[in-house]
mmCIF file of C-alpha atoms in Angstrom:
data_model
loop_
_atom_site.group_PDB
_atom_site.id
_atom_site.type_symbol
_atom_site.label_atom_id
_atom_site.label_comp_id
_atom_site.label_asym_id
_atom_site.label_seq_id
_atom_site.Cartn_x
_atom_site.Cartn_y
_atom_site.Cartn_z
ATOM 1 C CA MET W 3 -12.896 -7.122 -13.734
ATOM 2 C CA GLY W 4 -9.915 -6.102 -12.081
ATOM 3 C CA ILE W 5 -11.519 -4.367 -9.102
ATOM 4 C CA LYS W 6 -8.034 -4.222 -5.882
ATOM 5 C CA SER W 7 -8.285 -3.495 -2.567
ATOM 6 C CA PHE W 8 -5.693 -2.041 -0.663
ATOM 7 C CA MET W 9 -5.060 -2.105 3.088
ATOM 8 C CA GLY W 10 -2.483 -0.398 4.661
ATOM 9 C CA ARG W 11 -0.058 -1.727 7.596
ATOM 10 C CA ARG W 12 -2.287 -2.559 10.609
ATOM 11 C CA ALA W 13 -0.597 -1.092 14.031
ATOM 12 C CA LYS W 14 -1.279 -1.050 16.904
ATOM 13 C CA PRO W 15 -3.503 1.965 17.681
ATOM 14 C CA THR W 16 -3.016 3.846 21.266
ATOM 15 C CA LYS W 17 -5.889 4.712 23.042
ATOM 16 C CA GLY W 18 -7.556 8.341 20.922
ATOM 17 C CA SER W 19 -4.418 8.848 18.766
ATOM 18 C CA SER W 20 -4.464 9.722 15.616
ATOM 19 C CA GLU W 21 -3.180 6.656 14.700
ATOM 20 C CA ASN W 22 -6.766 5.168 15.533
ATOM 21 C CA ILE W 23 -8.482 7.766 12.779
ATOM 22 C CA LYS W 24 -9.685 5.319 10.003
ATOM 23 C CA VAL W 25 -11.071 5.917 6.438
ATOM 24 C CA SER W 26 -14.196 4.458 7.609
ATOM 25 C CA ASP W 27 -14.711 7.408 10.486
ATOM 26 C CA TYR W 28 -14.365 9.630 6.736
ATOM 27 C CA MET W 29 -15.403 8.333 3.930
ATOM 28 C CA SER W 30 -18.551 9.919 2.289
ATOM 29 C CA LYS W 31 -21.815 7.403 2.215
ATOM 30 C CA ASN W 32 -24.364 8.841 1.044
ATOM 31 C CA LEU W 33 -22.768 8.824 -2.427
ATOM 32 C CA THR W 34 -24.004 9.983 -5.709
ATOM 33 C CA THR W 35 -23.543 6.304 -8.340
ATOM 34 C CA PHE W 36 -23.804 5.908 -12.165
ATOM 35 C CA ARG W 37 -24.760 3.006 -13.832
ATOM 36 C CA ALA W 38 -22.768 0.977 -16.775
ATOM 37 C CA ASP W 39 -26.133 1.552 -19.030
ATOM 38 C CA GLN W 40 -26.427 5.859 -18.389
ATOM 39 C CA SER W 41 -25.654 7.625 -20.880
ATOM 40 C CA VAL W 42 -22.818 9.844 -21.118
ATOM 41 C CA LEU W 43 -24.363 13.209 -21.190
ATOM 42 C CA GLU W 44 -26.538 12.185 -17.894
ATOM 43 C CA VAL W 45 -23.537 11.703 -16.190
ATOM 44 C CA MET W 46 -22.112 15.348 -16.613
ATOM 45 C CA GLU W 47 -24.939 16.788 -16.439
ATOM 46 C CA THR W 48 -24.914 14.715 -12.610
ATOM 47 C CA LEU W 49 -21.643 15.864 -12.258
ATOM 48 C CA ILE W 50 -22.008 19.850 -12.348
ATOM 49 C CA LYS W 51 -25.641 19.852 -11.271
ATOM 50 C CA LYS W 52 -24.256 18.359 -7.997
ATOM 51 C CA LYS W 53 -20.733 19.775 -8.563
ATOM 52 C CA ILE W 54 -18.232 16.554 -8.155
ATOM 53 C CA SER W 55 -15.710 15.441 -10.460
ATOM 54 C CA GLY W 56 -16.637 11.527 -10.813
ATOM 55 C CA GLY W 57 -18.569 8.887 -8.630
ATOM 56 C CA PRO W 58 -18.936 5.504 -8.545
ATOM 57 C CA VAL W 59 -20.165 2.707 -11.174
ATOM 58 C CA VAL W 60 -22.522 0.019 -9.683
ATOM 59 C CA ASN W 61 -24.676 -2.376 -10.723
ATOM 60 C CA ASP W 62 -28.162 -3.310 -9.302
ATOM 61 C CA LYS W 63 -26.680 -5.431 -6.793
ATOM 62 C CA TYR W 64 -24.775 -2.242 -5.704
ATOM 63 C CA GLU W 65 -21.467 -4.233 -6.665
ATOM 64 C CA LEU W 66 -18.860 -1.277 -7.818
ATOM 65 C CA VAL W 67 -17.992 -2.127 -11.242
ATOM 66 C CA GLY W 68 -16.117 0.979 -12.158
ATOM 67 C CA ILE W 69 -15.425 5.173 -11.805
ATOM 68 C CA ILE W 70 -16.373 7.615 -13.817
ATOM 69 C CA SER W 71 -14.990 11.198 -13.929
ATOM 70 C CA GLU W 72 -14.309 14.195 -15.446
ATOM 71 C CA GLY W 73 -11.452 13.549 -17.828
ATOM 72 C CA ASP W 74 -13.866 9.876 -19.063
ATOM 73 C CA CYS W 75 -16.649 11.918 -20.329
ATOM 74 C CA MET W 76 -13.817 15.498 -21.711
ATOM 75 C CA LYS W 77 -12.596 12.150 -23.971
ATOM 76 C CA GLN W 78 -15.910 10.635 -25.015
ATOM 77 C CA ILE W 79 -16.376 14.737 -26.156
ATOM 78 C CA SER W 80 -13.842 14.982 -28.192
ATOM 79 C CA GLU W 81 -14.506 10.978 -29.204
ATOM 80 C CA SER W 82 -18.275 12.330 -30.717
ATOM 81 C CA ARG W 83 -17.265 15.352 -32.156
ATOM 82 C CA TYR W 84 -14.389 13.463 -34.295
ATOM 83 C CA TYR W 85 -16.349 10.947 -35.296
ATOM 84 C CA ASN W 86 -19.380 12.945 -35.503
ATOM 85 C CA GLN W 87 -21.498 10.926 -32.699
ATOM 86 C CA PRO W 88 -24.860 11.958 -30.940
ATOM 87 C CA MET W 89 -23.420 11.808 -26.957
ATOM 88 C CA GLU W 90 -26.261 10.460 -25.763
ATOM 89 C CA ASP W 91 -25.842 7.148 -27.643
ATOM 90 C CA ILE W 92 -22.836 6.467 -25.687
ATOM 91 C CA LYS W 93 -22.649 4.620 -22.353
ATOM 92 C CA VAL W 94 -21.074 4.621 -19.199
ATOM 93 C CA GLU W 95 -19.136 1.238 -19.867
ATOM 94 C CA GLN W 96 -18.001 2.598 -23.038
ATOM 95 C CA HIS W 97 -15.955 5.682 -21.199
ATOM 96 C CA MET W 98 -15.133 3.529 -17.327
ATOM 97 C CA ALA W 99 -12.253 2.870 -15.993
ATOM 98 C CA LYS W 100 -12.705 -0.885 -14.967
ATOM 99 C CA ASN W 101 -9.613 -1.280 -13.397
ATOM 100 C CA VAL W 102 -10.764 0.325 -9.652
ATOM 101 C CA GLU W 103 -8.575 0.345 -6.760
ATOM 102 C CA THR W 104 -10.448 0.542 -3.292
ATOM 103 C CA ILE W 105 -9.214 0.636 -0.172
ATOM 104 C CA ASP W 106 -9.979 -0.612 2.848
ATOM 105 C CA GLY W 107 -12.338 1.222 5.642
ATOM 106 C CA ASN W 108 -10.334 -0.113 8.258
ATOM 107 C CA MET W 109 -6.968 1.724 7.282
ATOM 108 C CA ASN W 110 -5.690 4.567 9.349
ATOM 109 C CA VAL W 111 -6.399 8.521 7.923
ATOM 110 C CA PHE W 112 -2.905 9.120 7.171
ATOM 111 C CA ASP W 113 -2.100 6.224 5.535
ATOM 112 C CA ALA W 114 -4.343 7.022 2.801
ATOM 113 C CA ALA W 115 -3.072 10.112 2.699
ATOM 114 C CA ASN W 116 0.194 8.570 1.551
ATOM 115 C CA LYS W 117 -2.265 6.876 -0.886
ATOM 116 C CA PHE W 118 -2.985 9.363 -2.203
ATOM 117 C CA LEU W 119 0.375 10.695 -3.009
ATOM 118 C CA THR W 120 1.883 7.855 -4.464
ATOM 119 C CA SER W 121 -1.332 7.791 -6.746
ATOM 120 C CA LYS W 122 -2.780 9.435 -9.027
ATOM 121 C CA HIS W 123 -6.232 9.086 -8.028
ATOM 122 C CA ARG W 124 -9.316 11.685 -6.316
ATOM 123 C CA ARG W 125 -11.191 9.405 -4.324
ATOM 124 C CA PHE W 126 -10.836 5.543 -3.050
ATOM 125 C CA PRO W 127 -14.265 3.255 -3.010
ATOM 126 C CA ILE W 128 -14.455 1.152 0.225
ATOM 127 C CA VAL W 129 -16.074 -1.962 -0.556
ATOM 128 C CA GLU W 130 -16.990 -4.268 2.198
ATOM 129 C CA HIS W 131 -18.655 -7.863 1.025
ATOM 130 C CA GLY W 132 -18.481 -7.106 -2.683
ATOM 131 C CA LYS W 133 -20.713 -4.212 -1.932
ATOM 132 C CA LEU W 134 -19.781 -0.092 -2.473
ATOM 133 C CA VAL W 135 -20.064 0.977 1.295
ATOM 134 C CA GLY W 136 -18.213 4.773 0.647
ATOM 135 C CA GLN W 137 -15.875 6.981 -1.010
ATOM 136 C CA ILE W 138 -13.088 8.715 0.729
ATOM 137 C CA SER W 139 -11.451 11.993 -1.868
ATOM 138 C CA GLN W 140 -8.498 13.783 -0.874
ATOM 139 C CA LYS W 141 -10.850 16.575 0.504
ATOM 140 C CA ASP W 142 -11.886 14.215 3.360
ATOM 141 C CA VAL W 143 -8.457 13.044 4.334
ATOM 142 C CA LEU W 144 -7.888 16.829 4.559
ATOM 143 C CA ILE W 145 -10.154 17.653 6.755
ATOM 144 C CA ALA W 146 -9.773 14.854 8.840
ATOM 145 C CA ALA W 147 -5.457 16.436 9.399
ATOM 146 C CA LEU W 148 -7.813 19.684 10.261
ATOM 147 C CA LYS W 149 -9.978 18.031 12.732
ATOM 148 C CA LEU W 150 -6.138 16.083 14.333
ATOM 149 C CA LYS W 151 -4.477 19.755 13.727
ATOM 150 C CA GLY W 152 -4.113 19.449 18.340
ATOM 151 C CA GLN W 153 -2.633 16.223 18.687
ATOM 152 C CA THR W 154 1.209 15.156 17.732
ATOM 153 C CA TRP W 155 0.725 13.027 14.545
ATOM 154 C CA LYS W 156 3.566 9.645 14.710
#
């Protein structure tokens, strides 16, 4: 399994500064998660119903095992049409990304913004002690930036 965690530099924060704003302060904790044995069709229905673009895949112990996205579902649609397979038979584990990059919940939000810029990811899961605890999206970083707009960013 290839889960890689990225931890940004840890500068000494000054009290009340934007350096003190951590990913864990803005991450989503109430996540829609998926299971590896679910059908991709179920995932597609959930993505549409909840208006989300993807989500983490966890096992019974709530350990992160992958990520499934709209793009992964699109590939599946194309393949099932080409091979004439019923979509109900295709499972998440066949199409999820398994090499998942995570980031540390203690990372500064602005370091996370830079991480989004240097990667092609729309979201990063946050794992603590092997368990999924949250997820930060590009939108979460924008929300943090708007809340801090009156401060001087260093």
